Amino acid sequence: MLKISMEKENKVRELVRQKFTEYLTANKFRKTPERYAILDLIYTDQRHFDMDTLYEAMNERNFRVSRATLYNTMQLLLECHLVLKHQFGQNLSFYERAYNNDFHHHLICSHCNKVQEYKDAELKTAIQNKKIKGFIPEHYSLYIYGLCSACARELKKNKKFNKP
Ligand SMILES: [Zn+2]
Ligand SMILES: [Zn+2]
């Protein structure tokens, strides 16, 4: 992951808070501290997450929110484009911050569902230079499925263990 200075992170958090406020005000939604706490957490240390990990992270910080509030807030954050959602089938969806997020692809472990960022200049240039007839590409993301190193290690170990 790219190192981003604390100062820059703080500025980004300030900016997304402003954007959220504008959105809530414009749509006459309530500006509750819970909503801002969720936004803050997402822009503090959550890169790719699902609802369960976000819920646990909120509780770890002693910020008790109901799942309903969490879902409701996430819906608002998606609507004002502060959070991106990736959906794979019915059961696997994860989220990430949308603002000040470096462009990256995704490596998804089919074993534990862990999502990692993947940056590759070669791929980026190849896709940027690709001309698609009758279509103007705006953005894209690539999902590469496989085994993460931890799962690969685990499977290897189990194989050894089970050998007759
Ligand atoms: Zn894995
Ligand atoms: Zn991502």
mmCIF file of C-alpha atoms and ligand atoms in Angstrom:
data_model
loop_
_atom_site.group_PDB
_atom_site.id
_atom_site.type_symbol
_atom_site.label_atom_id
_atom_site.label_comp_id
_atom_site.label_asym_id
_atom_site.label_seq_id
_atom_site.Cartn_x
_atom_site.Cartn_y
_atom_site.Cartn_z
ATOM 1 C CA MET A 1 0.000 0.000 0.000
ATOM 2 C CA LEU A 2 1.175 3.483 -0.781
ATOM 3 C CA LYS A 3 2.278 5.543 2.189
ATOM 4 C CA ILE A 4 0.106 8.573 2.544
ATOM 5 C CA SER A 5 1.127 11.235 5.005
ATOM 6 C CA MET A 6 -0.998 11.851 8.080
ATOM 7 C CA GLU A 7 -1.515 15.432 7.065
ATOM 8 C CA LYS A 8 -2.912 14.460 3.684
ATOM 9 C CA GLU A 9 -5.164 11.861 5.299
ATOM 10 C CA ASN A 10 -6.539 14.476 7.671
ATOM 11 C CA LYS A 11 -7.237 16.831 4.793
ATOM 12 C CA VAL A 12 -9.042 14.093 2.913
ATOM 13 C CA ARG A 13 -11.159 13.265 5.960
ATOM 14 C CA GLU A 14 -12.046 16.930 6.301
ATOM 15 C CA LEU A 15 -13.017 17.130 2.653
ATOM 16 C CA VAL A 16 -15.200 14.021 2.607
ATOM 17 C CA ARG A 17 -16.911 15.210 5.782
ATOM 18 C CA GLN A 18 -17.743 18.451 3.962
ATOM 19 C CA LYS A 19 -19.078 16.575 0.953
ATOM 20 C CA PHE A 20 -21.183 14.376 3.211
ATOM 21 C CA THR A 21 -22.571 17.428 5.012
ATOM 22 C CA GLU A 22 -23.503 19.033 1.690
ATOM 23 C CA TYR A 23 -25.264 15.862 0.601
ATOM 24 C CA LEU A 24 -27.144 15.409 3.888
ATOM 25 C CA THR A 25 -28.190 19.043 3.911
ATOM 26 C CA ALA A 26 -29.321 19.066 0.282
ATOM 27 C CA ASN A 27 -31.453 15.964 0.842
ATOM 28 C CA LYS A 28 -32.700 16.970 4.285
ATOM 29 C CA PHE A 29 -31.182 13.934 6.018
ATOM 30 C CA ARG A 30 -30.204 14.171 9.648
ATOM 31 C CA LYS A 31 -26.559 14.882 10.424
ATOM 32 C CA THR A 32 -26.063 12.349 13.207
ATOM 33 C CA PRO A 33 -22.699 11.726 14.918
ATOM 34 C CA GLU A 34 -23.030 8.014 14.064
ATOM 35 C CA ARG A 35 -23.053 8.780 10.356
ATOM 36 C CA TYR A 36 -19.901 10.858 10.625
ATOM 37 C CA ALA A 37 -18.188 8.267 12.799
ATOM 38 C CA ILE A 38 -18.804 5.625 10.128
ATOM 39 C CA LEU A 39 -17.435 7.895 7.415
ATOM 40 C CA ASP A 40 -14.382 8.681 9.555
ATOM 41 C CA LEU A 41 -13.636 5.041 10.183
ATOM 42 C CA ILE A 42 -13.884 4.180 6.498
ATOM 43 C CA TYR A 43 -11.444 6.953 5.690
ATOM 44 C CA THR A 44 -9.109 6.083 8.554
ATOM 45 C CA ASP A 45 -8.002 2.511 8.287
ATOM 46 C CA GLN A 46 -10.505 0.510 6.314
ATOM 47 C CA ARG A 47 -9.305 -0.224 2.820
ATOM 48 C CA HIS A 48 -11.524 -3.027 1.576
ATOM 49 C CA PHE A 49 -14.169 -4.205 3.949
ATOM 50 C CA ASP A 50 -17.508 -5.927 4.205
ATOM 51 C CA MET A 51 -20.366 -4.983 6.488
ATOM 52 C CA ASP A 52 -19.348 -7.448 9.203
ATOM 53 C CA THR A 53 -15.789 -6.168 9.515
ATOM 54 C CA LEU A 54 -17.025 -2.589 9.572
ATOM 55 C CA TYR A 55 -19.560 -3.457 12.255
ATOM 56 C CA GLU A 56 -16.862 -5.133 14.347
ATOM 57 C CA ALA A 57 -14.475 -2.227 13.830
ATOM 58 C CA MET A 58 -17.109 0.213 15.058
ATOM 59 C CA ASN A 59 -17.682 -1.882 18.162
ATOM 60 C CA GLU A 60 -13.956 -2.189 18.813
ATOM 61 C CA ARG A 61 -13.834 1.578 18.946
ATOM 62 C CA ASN A 62 -16.692 1.513 21.408
ATOM 63 C CA PHE A 63 -18.890 3.232 18.916
ATOM 64 C CA ARG A 64 -22.022 1.157 19.137
ATOM 65 C CA VAL A 65 -24.209 1.463 16.096
ATOM 66 C CA SER A 66 -26.979 -0.843 15.047
ATOM 67 C CA ARG A 67 -26.681 -2.818 11.844
ATOM 68 C CA ALA A 68 -29.667 -0.877 10.546
ATOM 69 C CA THR A 69 -27.830 2.421 11.030
ATOM 70 C CA LEU A 70 -24.768 0.970 9.385
ATOM 71 C CA TYR A 71 -26.690 -0.215 6.321
ATOM 72 C CA ASN A 72 -28.626 2.997 6.104
ATOM 73 C CA THR A 73 -25.471 5.139 6.332
ATOM 74 C CA MET A 74 -23.675 2.984 3.792
ATOM 75 C CA GLN A 75 -26.570 3.526 1.399
ATOM 76 C CA LEU A 76 -26.171 7.294 1.780
ATOM 77 C CA LEU A 77 -22.403 7.098 1.316
ATOM 78 C CA LEU A 78 -22.884 5.098 -1.876
ATOM 79 C CA GLU A 79 -25.437 7.568 -3.167
ATOM 80 C CA CYS A 80 -23.125 10.522 -2.699
ATOM 81 C CA HIS A 81 -20.217 8.533 -4.183
ATOM 82 C CA LEU A 82 -17.989 8.609 -1.132
ATOM 83 C CA VAL A 83 -17.892 4.817 -0.999
ATOM 84 C CA LEU A 84 -17.604 2.260 -3.783
ATOM 85 C CA LYS A 85 -19.285 -1.110 -3.715
ATOM 86 C CA HIS A 86 -18.020 -4.239 -5.403
ATOM 87 C CA GLN A 87 -20.527 -6.995 -5.715
ATOM 88 C CA PHE A 88 -19.744 -10.602 -6.521
ATOM 89 C CA GLY A 89 -22.804 -12.765 -6.722
ATOM 90 C CA GLN A 90 -25.262 -12.579 -3.880
ATOM 91 C CA ASN A 91 -23.157 -13.297 -0.880
ATOM 92 C CA LEU A 92 -19.896 -11.530 -1.473
ATOM 93 C CA SER A 93 -19.785 -7.785 -1.604
ATOM 94 C CA PHE A 94 -17.194 -5.427 -0.287
ATOM 95 C CA TYR A 95 -16.713 -1.725 -0.078
ATOM 96 C CA GLU A 96 -13.935 0.799 -0.198
ATOM 97 C CA ARG A 97 -13.467 4.522 0.012
ATOM 98 C CA ALA A 98 -14.026 6.290 -3.267
ATOM 99 C CA TYR A 99 -12.219 9.531 -2.704
ATOM 100 C CA ASN A 100 -8.427 9.904 -2.892
ATOM 101 C CA ASN A 101 -8.124 6.223 -3.587
ATOM 102 C CA ASP A 102 -5.217 5.345 -5.822
ATOM 103 C CA PHE A 103 -6.203 3.410 -8.862
ATOM 104 C CA HIS A 104 -5.751 -0.301 -8.337
ATOM 105 C CA HIS A 105 -6.921 -3.738 -9.343
ATOM 106 C CA HIS A 106 -8.203 -6.371 -6.940
ATOM 107 C CA LEU A 107 -6.848 -9.750 -5.958
ATOM 108 C CA ILE A 108 -9.578 -11.857 -4.399
ATOM 109 C CA CYS A 109 -8.850 -15.038 -2.513
ATOM 110 C CA SER A 110 -11.495 -17.622 -3.410
ATOM 111 C CA HIS A 111 -10.698 -19.452 -0.195
ATOM 112 C CA CYS A 112 -11.029 -16.772 2.520
ATOM 113 C CA ASN A 113 -12.556 -13.940 0.409
ATOM 114 C CA LYS A 114 -9.755 -11.569 1.383
ATOM 115 C CA VAL A 115 -9.339 -8.648 -1.007
ATOM 116 C CA GLN A 116 -5.994 -7.086 -1.734
ATOM 117 C CA GLU A 117 -5.020 -4.120 -3.812
ATOM 118 C CA TYR A 118 -2.947 -4.753 -6.850
ATOM 119 C CA LYS A 119 -1.125 -2.092 -8.808
ATOM 120 C CA ASP A 120 0.596 -2.801 -12.054
ATOM 121 C CA ALA A 121 1.881 -0.115 -14.408
ATOM 122 C CA GLU A 122 2.151 -2.488 -17.350
ATOM 123 C CA LEU A 123 -1.497 -3.517 -17.135
ATOM 124 C CA LYS A 124 -2.554 0.079 -16.682
ATOM 125 C CA THR A 125 -0.760 1.268 -19.814
ATOM 126 C CA ALA A 126 -1.982 -1.717 -21.815
ATOM 127 C CA ILE A 127 -5.608 -0.974 -20.988
ATOM 128 C CA GLN A 128 -5.226 2.786 -21.434
ATOM 129 C CA ASN A 129 -3.804 2.253 -24.918
ATOM 130 C CA LYS A 130 -6.514 -0.177 -25.883
ATOM 131 C CA LYS A 131 -8.941 1.282 -28.398
ATOM 132 C CA ILE A 132 -12.418 -0.178 -28.178
ATOM 133 C CA LYS A 133 -14.520 0.352 -31.276
ATOM 134 C CA GLY A 134 -17.719 2.255 -30.641
ATOM 135 C CA PHE A 135 -17.066 2.677 -26.951
ATOM 136 C CA ILE A 136 -15.411 5.304 -24.792
ATOM 137 C CA PRO A 137 -14.028 3.729 -21.613
ATOM 138 C CA GLU A 138 -14.129 5.849 -18.478
ATOM 139 C CA HIS A 139 -12.902 3.627 -15.708
ATOM 140 C CA TYR A 140 -12.407 -0.027 -15.014
ATOM 141 C CA SER A 141 -11.139 -2.449 -12.451
ATOM 142 C CA LEU A 142 -9.782 -5.912 -12.846
ATOM 143 C CA TYR A 143 -10.622 -8.739 -10.458
ATOM 144 C CA ILE A 144 -8.143 -11.552 -10.241
ATOM 145 C CA TYR A 145 -9.326 -14.617 -8.323
ATOM 146 C CA GLY A 146 -7.011 -17.095 -6.702
ATOM 147 C CA LEU A 147 -5.351 -18.114 -3.455
ATOM 148 C CA CYS A 148 -3.786 -15.628 -1.058
ATOM 149 C CA SER A 149 -0.379 -16.513 0.381
ATOM 150 C CA ALA A 150 -1.796 -17.367 3.824
ATOM 151 C CA CYS A 151 -4.349 -19.775 2.359
ATOM 152 C CA ALA A 152 -1.781 -21.272 -0.004
ATOM 153 C CA ARG A 153 0.503 -21.917 2.999
ATOM 154 C CA GLU A 154 -2.363 -23.373 4.994
ATOM 155 C CA LEU A 155 -3.415 -25.719 2.206
ATOM 156 C CA LYS A 156 0.159 -26.860 1.662
ATOM 157 C CA LYS A 157 0.558 -27.564 5.379
ATOM 158 C CA ASN A 158 -2.693 -29.538 5.522
ATOM 159 C CA LYS A 159 -1.660 -31.557 2.504
ATOM 160 C CA LYS A 160 1.603 -32.519 4.183
ATOM 161 C CA PHE A 161 -0.230 -33.318 7.389
ATOM 162 C CA ASN A 162 -2.740 -35.573 5.670
ATOM 163 C CA LYS A 163 -0.135 -37.544 3.776
ATOM 164 C CA PRO A 164 -0.299 -41.242 4.623
HETATM 165 ZN ZN ZN B 1 -7.067 -16.541 1.456
HETATM 166 ZN ZN ZN B 2 -10.083 -1.497 -4.163
#
